[in-house]
C-alpha cells in the first residue's frame, strides 16, 4: 500500500490495476513526489499487478474490491501486444473489453468511481469531417517565436499549430487491439456513464517499461553507421510523456468537479503531432545534447507498407496501425481550467511534445548516468 504517514479525514482510497505498467509506476512516482496529496485531498493507493488481480476474472475483481474498498479505481491493466493480438483475439478481448466491463460493474455496485485508460488506436486515419477536427493552438504555455526556430531553451519548435482528433471523432479501429480497446471503453461508459472517466492517450513513453523512446536510445547506442535506423514516416500521432498523464489523472480525481459528477470521455496527449520518423530524429537530437549518446546515427524514413513487407519477410506479420491518430486535449484542459486548479506539479502538462520529451530525457539522464 502507498500512503502518507498521517492520513486526513478526506483520504481517498484508490485501487490501481496493472501495477507493473509504465503508467502505474508513473502514477505512484508522481503521487509520492506530491506527498500523496493533490488539492487538499490525500490518497491511499493499493497497486495490484496481474498476479494479484486479474481484471478479466469476476471472482478476482470482486475479491479485490472487498479487500480494498476503493473510492476510485484507476485501470492501467491492458493487453498491449498490438501485433500478437491479431492471433490472440480472445485474450485481448478478455483483458481489454471484459476486464473494464467487470471493473465498471463492480464500481456500479459499490459506488466507486472509475478512471479507464484507452488508446488512440481506436481511430484509423485522418477524418474528412471538419467537425471532427480542432485547431490545437495551445502547444506551448511559454512565449515562443512567431515562426519555427530556437527558443531560449535551445529547443527547436515546429508545427506548433496542428490538428487533433476530438472526443466527437468517430472511432474506426483497424486492429484487434484497437477493436478490443474500443469495446472496453464502450462497456465502461455504458455501465457508469459520467461516473467514469475514460481517457484516450497516445504514444506513451517514460523512464519505466518498454516504449519507443527507450528502444530508440538503445538502438542508437548500439547500431553501426553501416546499418542506419529505419523508422516509419506516414503514421502521425501525439507523443505523450507518461508522467504528465499521471499528473493529469491525479488532478482529475482531486478536482471538485469529480465529486458527484463525471466527465465521460477525454483525450490527453502531448501537444502537437509528428510521425514516428520525426519523433526518432528529435529523440536523437535531444539525447546528443544531453550526452546520452556519443554520436549521431543515420536515420532513414520508410512508409508503413514497405516496413510491414520487410517484417513479413522475417516472419513477423504486423497489425495495421492508424495513419493519423493525433489527439486534441482541449476538452480536458478546459475542464480543469474552469476551476483554476493549480497544475504546478508538472509544468510540461500542456506543453508541446518536444518539451515533454526533454523533461523525460533529463529524468532518464539522472537515473542512468
CSV table of C-alpha atoms in Angstrom, one decimal:
chain,number,residue,atom,x,y,z
A,1,UNK,CA,0.0,0.0,0.0
A,2,UNK,CA,1.2,3.5,-0.8
A,3,UNK,CA,0.1,6.3,1.6
A,4,UNK,CA,1.4,9.2,3.6
A,5,UNK,CA,2.4,8.7,7.2
A,6,UNK,CA,-0.5,10.7,8.6
A,7,UNK,CA,-3.9,10.4,6.9
A,8,UNK,CA,-6.6,13.1,7.0
A,9,UNK,CA,-10.4,12.6,7.2
A,10,UNK,CA,-10.6,13.3,3.4
A,11,UNK,CA,-8.3,10.4,2.5
A,12,UNK,CA,-9.3,8.8,-0.9
A,13,UNK,CA,-8.7,5.1,-1.3
A,14,UNK,CA,-7.6,4.1,-4.8
A,15,UNK,CA,-7.4,0.7,-6.4
A,16,UNK,CA,-4.7,0.8,-9.1
A,17,UNK,CA,-4.7,-2.1,-11.6
A,18,UNK,CA,-1.8,-3.2,-13.8
A,19,UNK,CA,0.8,-2.2,-11.2
A,20,UNK,CA,3.7,-3.3,-13.4
A,21,UNK,CA,2.8,-1.0,-16.3
A,22,UNK,CA,4.7,2.2,-17.0
A,23,UNK,CA,1.6,4.3,-16.3
A,24,UNK,CA,1.0,2.7,-12.9
A,25,UNK,CA,4.7,3.2,-11.9
A,26,UNK,CA,4.4,6.9,-13.0
A,27,UNK,CA,1.2,7.3,-11.0
A,28,UNK,CA,2.9,6.1,-7.9
A,29,UNK,CA,6.1,8.1,-8.6
A,30,UNK,CA,4.4,11.4,-9.1
A,31,UNK,CA,2.0,10.9,-6.2
A,32,UNK,CA,4.9,10.2,-3.9
A,33,UNK,CA,6.6,13.4,-5.1
A,34,UNK,CA,3.4,15.3,-4.2
A,35,UNK,CA,3.5,13.7,-0.7
A,36,UNK,CA,0.3,11.8,-1.6
A,37,UNK,CA,-1.8,15.0,-1.7
A,38,UNK,CA,-3.4,16.9,-4.5
A,39,UNK,CA,-5.5,20.0,-3.9
A,40,UNK,CA,-6.2,19.1,-0.3
A,41,UNK,CA,-7.1,15.5,-0.9
A,42,UNK,CA,-4.9,12.7,0.5
A,43,UNK,CA,-4.6,9.4,-1.5
A,44,UNK,CA,-4.0,5.9,-0.2
A,45,UNK,CA,-3.2,3.6,-3.1
A,46,UNK,CA,-3.4,-0.2,-3.4
A,47,UNK,CA,-1.4,-1.1,-6.5
A,48,UNK,CA,-2.1,-4.7,-7.7
A,49,UNK,CA,-0.4,-6.5,-10.5
A,50,UNK,CA,-1.8,-9.2,-12.7
A,51,UNK,CA,-0.9,-12.0,-10.3
A,52,UNK,CA,-2.8,-10.1,-7.5
A,53,UNK,CA,-5.7,-9.0,-9.7
A,54,UNK,CA,-6.8,-10.5,-13.0
A,55,UNK,CA,-9.4,-7.9,-14.2
A,56,UNK,CA,-10.8,-10.5,-16.7
A,57,UNK,CA,-11.8,-12.8,-13.8
A,58,UNK,CA,-15.0,-11.8,-12.0
A,59,UNK,CA,-14.1,-13.5,-8.7
A,60,UNK,CA,-10.7,-11.8,-8.7
A,61,UNK,CA,-12.3,-8.4,-9.3
A,62,UNK,CA,-14.9,-9.0,-6.6
A,63,UNK,CA,-12.3,-10.1,-4.0
A,64,UNK,CA,-10.1,-7.1,-4.8
A,65,UNK,CA,-13.0,-4.7,-4.2
A,66,UNK,CA,-14.0,-6.4,-1.0
A,67,UNK,CA,-10.4,-6.2,0.3
A,68,UNK,CA,-9.5,-2.6,-0.8
A,69,UNK,CA,-13.0,-1.0,-0.6
A,70,UNK,CA,-11.9,1.7,-3.1
A,71,UNK,CA,-13.4,5.2,-3.6
A,72,UNK,CA,-11.7,5.3,-7.0
A,73,UNK,CA,-10.3,2.7,-9.4
A,74,UNK,CA,-7.6,3.5,-12.0
A,75,UNK,CA,-7.4,0.8,-14.6
A,76,UNK,CA,-4.0,0.6,-16.2
A,77,UNK,CA,-4.2,-3.1,-16.9
A,78,UNK,CA,-4.3,-3.9,-20.6
A,79,UNK,CA,-3.3,-6.3,-23.3
A,80,UNK,CA,-0.9,-4.1,-25.2
A,81,UNK,CA,0.8,-6.6,-27.6
A,82,UNK,CA,-0.7,-5.0,-30.7
A,83,UNK,CA,0.7,-7.5,-33.2
A,84,UNK,CA,0.2,-10.6,-31.1
A,85,UNK,CA,-3.4,-9.6,-30.5
A,86,UNK,CA,-4.2,-10.4,-34.1
A,87,UNK,CA,-3.8,-14.1,-33.3
A,88,UNK,CA,-4.8,-13.9,-29.7
A,89,UNK,CA,-8.1,-12.1,-30.0
A,90,UNK,CA,-9.8,-14.0,-27.2
A,91,UNK,CA,-7.2,-12.9,-24.7
A,92,UNK,CA,-7.1,-9.3,-26.0
A,93,UNK,CA,-10.8,-9.0,-25.6
A,94,UNK,CA,-10.8,-10.7,-22.2
A,95,UNK,CA,-8.4,-8.1,-20.8
A,96,UNK,CA,-9.3,-5.0,-22.8
A,97,UNK,CA,-13.0,-5.5,-23.0
A,98,UNK,CA,-14.3,-7.9,-20.4
A,99,UNK,CA,-11.9,-6.6,-17.8
A,100,UNK,CA,-13.1,-3.0,-17.9
A,101,UNK,CA,-16.7,-4.2,-18.0
A,102,UNK,CA,-16.2,-6.2,-14.8
A,103,UNK,CA,-14.5,-3.3,-13.1
A,104,UNK,CA,-17.3,-0.9,-14.1
A,105,UNK,CA,-20.0,-3.3,-12.9
A,106,UNK,CA,-18.3,-3.7,-9.5
A,107,UNK,CA,-18.0,0.1,-9.3
A,108,UNK,CA,-21.7,0.4,-10.0
A,109,UNK,CA,-22.4,-2.0,-7.2
A,110,UNK,CA,-20.1,-0.4,-4.7
A,111,UNK,CA,-20.3,3.3,-5.6
A,112,UNK,CA,-16.7,3.6,-6.6
A,113,UNK,CA,-15.6,5.8,-9.4
A,114,UNK,CA,-13.5,4.6,-12.4
A,115,UNK,CA,-10.7,6.0,-14.5
A,116,UNK,CA,-10.2,3.8,-17.5
A,117,UNK,CA,-7.2,4.3,-19.9
A,118,UNK,CA,-7.9,3.8,-23.6
A,119,UNK,CA,-5.9,4.3,-26.8
A,120,UNK,CA,-5.6,6.4,-30.0
A,121,UNK,CA,-5.6,3.1,-31.8
A,122,UNK,CA,-9.4,3.2,-31.7
A,123,UNK,CA,-9.0,5.5,-34.7
A,124,UNK,CA,-7.8,4.7,-38.2
A,125,UNK,CA,-6.9,7.8,-40.2
A,126,UNK,CA,-7.4,11.5,-40.6
A,127,UNK,CA,-11.2,12.1,-40.8
A,128,UNK,CA,-12.8,14.0,-43.6
A,129,UNK,CA,-15.4,15.8,-41.5
A,130,UNK,CA,-14.3,19.2,-40.3
A,131,UNK,CA,-16.4,18.9,-37.2
A,132,UNK,CA,-14.1,16.1,-36.0
A,133,UNK,CA,-11.1,18.3,-36.1
A,134,UNK,CA,-9.9,21.1,-33.9
A,135,UNK,CA,-7.2,23.6,-34.1
A,136,UNK,CA,-4.7,22.8,-31.4
A,137,UNK,CA,-3.2,26.2,-30.7
A,138,UNK,CA,-2.1,25.6,-27.1
A,139,UNK,CA,1.1,23.7,-27.9
A,140,UNK,CA,3.2,25.8,-25.5
A,141,UNK,CA,2.3,27.8,-22.5
A,142,UNK,CA,5.5,29.7,-22.7
A,143,UNK,CA,6.2,32.6,-25.0
A,144,UNK,CA,7.6,31.4,-28.3
A,145,UNK,CA,8.9,32.8,-31.5
A,146,UNK,CA,6.2,33.5,-34.1
A,147,UNK,CA,7.9,31.3,-36.6
A,148,UNK,CA,9.6,28.0,-36.2
A,149,UNK,CA,13.1,28.4,-34.7
A,150,UNK,CA,15.1,28.2,-31.5
A,151,UNK,CA,13.6,29.2,-28.1
A,152,UNK,CA,15.7,30.4,-25.2
A,153,UNK,CA,16.0,26.8,-24.1
A,154,UNK,CA,17.5,25.8,-27.4
A,155,UNK,CA,14.6,23.5,-28.4
A,156,UNK,CA,13.6,23.5,-32.0
A,157,UNK,CA,9.9,24.4,-32.3
A,158,UNK,CA,7.9,23.5,-35.4
A,159,UNK,CA,4.3,22.5,-36.1
A,160,UNK,CA,3.0,24.3,-33.0
A,161,UNK,CA,-0.4,24.6,-34.5
A,162,UNK,CA,-1.7,21.2,-35.5
A,163,UNK,CA,-5.0,19.4,-35.9
A,164,UNK,CA,-6.1,16.8,-33.5
A,165,UNK,CA,-9.0,14.4,-33.1
A,166,UNK,CA,-11.6,15.5,-30.6
A,167,UNK,CA,-13.8,13.2,-28.5
A,168,UNK,CA,-16.5,13.5,-31.1
A,169,UNK,CA,-14.4,11.9,-33.8
A,170,UNK,CA,-15.8,8.6,-35.0
A,171,UNK,CA,-13.7,5.6,-34.0
A,172,UNK,CA,-12.8,3.1,-36.7
A,173,UNK,CA,-10.2,0.7,-35.3
A,174,UNK,CA,-8.1,-1.2,-37.8
A,175,UNK,CA,-6.6,-3.9,-35.5
A,176,UNK,CA,-7.9,-6.4,-33.0
A,177,UNK,CA,-6.1,-4.4,-30.3
A,178,UNK,CA,-7.9,-1.2,-31.2
A,179,UNK,CA,-11.2,-3.0,-31.5
A,180,UNK,CA,-10.8,-4.6,-28.1
A,181,UNK,CA,-9.9,-1.2,-26.5
A,182,UNK,CA,-12.9,0.4,-28.1
A,183,UNK,CA,-15.2,-2.3,-26.8
A,184,UNK,CA,-13.7,-1.8,-23.3
A,185,UNK,CA,-14.3,2.0,-23.2
A,186,UNK,CA,-17.8,1.5,-24.6
A,187,UNK,CA,-18.6,-1.0,-21.8
A,188,UNK,CA,-17.4,1.4,-19.2
A,189,UNK,CA,-19.4,4.3,-20.4
A,190,UNK,CA,-22.5,2.2,-20.9
A,191,UNK,CA,-22.4,1.0,-17.3
A,192,UNK,CA,-21.2,4.0,-15.5
A,193,UNK,CA,-21.9,6.9,-17.9
A,194,UNK,CA,-20.4,10.1,-16.4
A,195,UNK,CA,-19.5,8.3,-13.2
A,196,UNK,CA,-16.4,7.2,-15.2
A,197,UNK,CA,-13.6,8.9,-16.8
A,198,UNK,CA,-12.3,7.3,-20.0
A,199,UNK,CA,-9.0,8.8,-21.1
A,200,UNK,CA,-7.7,8.1,-24.6
A,201,UNK,CA,-4.0,8.7,-24.8
A,202,UNK,CA,-1.3,8.1,-27.4
A,203,UNK,CA,2.4,7.0,-27.9
A,204,UNK,CA,3.2,6.8,-24.2
A,205,UNK,CA,6.8,6.8,-23.1
A,206,UNK,CA,8.7,7.3,-19.9
A,207,UNK,CA,11.7,6.0,-17.8
A,208,UNK,CA,10.0,2.7,-17.0
A,209,UNK,CA,9.0,-0.2,-19.1
A,210,UNK,CA,9.2,-0.8,-22.8
A,211,UNK,CA,8.5,2.2,-25.1
A,212,UNK,CA,9.6,3.9,-28.3
A,213,UNK,CA,12.0,6.4,-26.7
A,214,UNK,CA,13.9,3.8,-24.7
A,215,UNK,CA,14.0,1.4,-27.7
A,216,UNK,CA,15.4,4.2,-29.9
A,217,UNK,CA,18.0,5.1,-27.3
A,218,UNK,CA,19.2,1.5,-27.1
A,219,UNK,CA,19.3,1.1,-30.9
A,220,UNK,CA,21.1,4.4,-31.4
A,221,UNK,CA,23.7,3.5,-28.9
A,222,UNK,CA,24.4,0.0,-30.3
A,223,UNK,CA,23.7,0.2,-34.1
A,224,UNK,CA,26.6,0.7,-36.5
A,225,UNK,CA,26.9,3.5,-39.0
A,226,UNK,CA,26.7,0.9,-41.8
A,227,UNK,CA,23.2,0.0,-40.7
A,228,UNK,CA,21.1,3.1,-40.3
A,229,UNK,CA,17.8,3.0,-38.4
A,230,UNK,CA,14.7,2.8,-40.5
A,231,UNK,CA,11.6,4.5,-39.0
A,232,UNK,CA,8.0,4.8,-40.3
A,233,UNK,CA,7.2,8.3,-41.6
A,234,UNK,CA,3.5,8.0,-42.6
A,235,UNK,CA,1.9,7.4,-39.2
A,236,UNK,CA,1.1,10.6,-37.5
A,237,UNK,CA,0.3,10.9,-33.7
A,238,UNK,CA,1.0,12.7,-30.5
A,239,UNK,CA,3.9,11.5,-28.3
A,240,UNK,CA,2.9,11.6,-24.6
A,241,UNK,CA,5.1,11.6,-21.5
A,242,UNK,CA,3.6,9.2,-19.1
A,243,UNK,CA,4.4,11.3,-16.1
A,244,UNK,CA,2.4,14.2,-17.5
A,245,UNK,CA,-0.6,11.8,-18.0
A,246,UNK,CA,-0.1,10.6,-14.4
A,247,UNK,CA,-0.3,14.2,-13.0
A,248,UNK,CA,-3.4,14.8,-15.1
A,249,UNK,CA,-5.1,11.7,-13.7
A,250,UNK,CA,-4.5,12.7,-10.1
A,251,UNK,CA,-5.6,16.2,-10.8
A,252,UNK,CA,-8.8,15.0,-12.4
A,253,UNK,CA,-9.6,12.8,-9.4
A,254,UNK,CA,-8.8,15.6,-7.0
A,255,UNK,CA,-10.9,18.1,-8.9
A,256,UNK,CA,-14.0,19.3,-7.1
A,257,UNK,CA,-15.8,18.7,-10.3
A,258,UNK,CA,-15.2,15.0,-10.0
A,259,UNK,CA,-17.3,14.8,-6.8
A,260,UNK,CA,-20.9,13.9,-7.7
A,261,UNK,CA,-20.5,14.2,-11.4
A,262,UNK,CA,-18.2,12.6,-14.0
A,263,UNK,CA,-16.7,13.6,-17.2
A,264,UNK,CA,-17.2,10.8,-19.6
A,265,UNK,CA,-14.7,10.7,-22.4
A,266,UNK,CA,-11.4,12.7,-22.5
A,267,UNK,CA,-8.4,12.9,-24.9
A,268,UNK,CA,-5.0,13.7,-23.5
A,269,UNK,CA,-1.7,13.7,-25.3
A,270,UNK,CA,1.4,15.9,-25.7
A,271,UNK,CA,0.6,19.0,-27.7
A,272,UNK,CA,1.4,19.0,-31.4
A,273,UNK,CA,1.9,16.0,-33.7
A,274,UNK,CA,4.6,14.2,-35.7
A,275,UNK,CA,5.5,10.9,-37.4
A,276,UNK,CA,7.5,8.2,-35.8
A,277,UNK,CA,10.4,9.2,-38.0
A,278,UNK,CA,10.2,12.8,-36.8
A,279,UNK,CA,10.0,11.6,-33.2
A,280,UNK,CA,13.1,9.5,-33.7
A,281,UNK,CA,15.0,12.4,-35.1
A,282,UNK,CA,14.1,14.6,-32.1
A,283,UNK,CA,15.0,11.8,-29.6
A,284,UNK,CA,18.5,11.6,-31.2
A,285,UNK,CA,18.8,15.5,-31.3
A,286,UNK,CA,18.0,15.9,-27.6
A,287,UNK,CA,19.8,12.8,-26.5
A,288,UNK,CA,23.0,14.1,-28.1
A,289,UNK,CA,22.5,17.4,-26.4
A,290,UNK,CA,22.2,15.6,-23.0
A,291,UNK,CA,25.2,13.4,-23.8
A,292,UNK,CA,23.1,10.3,-23.6
A,293,UNK,CA,24.5,9.4,-27.0
A,294,UNK,CA,28.1,9.7,-28.2
A,295,UNK,CA,27.4,10.3,-31.9
A,296,UNK,CA,24.6,10.7,-34.4
A,297,UNK,CA,23.3,7.7,-36.3
A,298,UNK,CA,21.8,7.9,-39.8
A,299,UNK,CA,18.0,7.6,-39.7
A,300,UNK,CA,16.0,6.9,-42.8
A,301,UNK,CA,12.3,7.1,-43.4
A,302,UNK,CA,10.1,4.3,-44.7
A,303,UNK,CA,6.4,4.0,-45.4
A,304,UNK,CA,4.1,1.6,-43.4
A,305,UNK,CA,3.5,-0.8,-46.3
A,306,UNK,CA,7.2,-1.2,-47.0
A,307,UNK,CA,8.0,-1.6,-43.3
A,308,UNK,CA,5.3,-4.3,-43.0
A,309,UNK,CA,6.6,-6.1,-46.1
A,310,UNK,CA,10.1,-6.2,-44.7
A,311,UNK,CA,8.8,-7.5,-41.3
A,312,UNK,CA,6.8,-10.2,-43.2
A,313,UNK,CA,10.0,-11.4,-44.9
A,314,UNK,CA,11.4,-12.1,-41.5
A,315,UNK,CA,8.3,-14.0,-40.5
A,316,UNK,CA,6.6,-11.1,-38.5
A,317,UNK,CA,3.1,-10.1,-39.5
A,318,UNK,CA,2.3,-6.6,-38.3
A,319,UNK,CA,-1.2,-5.4,-37.2
A,320,UNK,CA,-2.4,-2.4,-39.1
A,321,UNK,CA,-1.9,1.0,-37.4
A,322,UNK,CA,-3.7,4.3,-37.7
A,323,UNK,CA,-2.2,6.6,-40.3
A,324,UNK,CA,-3.5,9.6,-38.3
A,325,UNK,CA,-4.4,9.5,-34.6
A,326,UNK,CA,-3.2,12.8,-33.2
A,327,UNK,CA,-5.4,13.7,-30.2
A,328,UNK,CA,-6.8,17.1,-29.2
A,329,UNK,CA,-6.7,17.7,-25.5
A,330,UNK,CA,-8.8,20.9,-25.4
A,331,UNK,CA,-11.8,19.4,-23.6
A,332,UNK,CA,-9.8,18.1,-20.6
A,333,UNK,CA,-7.8,21.3,-20.4
A,334,UNK,CA,-11.0,23.4,-20.3
A,335,UNK,CA,-12.5,21.0,-17.7
A,336,UNK,CA,-9.6,21.7,-15.3
A,337,UNK,CA,-9.1,25.4,-16.2
A,338,UNK,CA,-12.7,26.2,-15.2
A,339,UNK,CA,-11.8,25.5,-11.6
A,340,UNK,CA,-8.4,27.3,-11.8
A,341,UNK,CA,-6.8,24.2,-10.4
A,342,UNK,CA,-3.1,24.5,-9.6
A,343,UNK,CA,-1.1,22.4,-12.0
A,344,UNK,CA,2.3,23.5,-10.6
A,345,UNK,CA,3.4,19.9,-10.1
A,346,UNK,CA,4.0,19.4,-13.8
A,347,UNK,CA,4.8,22.5,-15.9
A,348,UNK,CA,5.0,20.3,-19.0
A,349,UNK,CA,1.4,19.2,-18.8
A,350,UNK,CA,0.1,21.4,-21.6
A,351,UNK,CA,3.3,21.8,-23.4
A,352,UNK,CA,4.5,20.7,-26.8
A,353,UNK,CA,5.6,17.1,-27.1
A,354,UNK,CA,9.2,18.2,-27.6
A,355,UNK,CA,9.2,19.8,-24.1
A,356,UNK,CA,7.7,16.7,-22.6
A,357,UNK,CA,10.4,14.6,-24.3
A,358,UNK,CA,13.1,16.9,-22.9
A,359,UNK,CA,11.7,16.5,-19.3
A,360,UNK,CA,11.7,12.7,-19.7
A,361,UNK,CA,15.2,12.5,-21.1
A,362,UNK,CA,16.5,14.7,-18.3
A,363,UNK,CA,14.9,12.4,-15.7
A,364,UNK,CA,16.4,9.4,-17.6
A,365,UNK,CA,19.9,11.0,-17.7
A,366,UNK,CA,19.7,11.4,-13.9
A,367,UNK,CA,18.7,7.8,-13.3
A,368,UNK,CA,21.0,6.3,-15.9
A,369,UNK,CA,24.2,8.4,-15.8
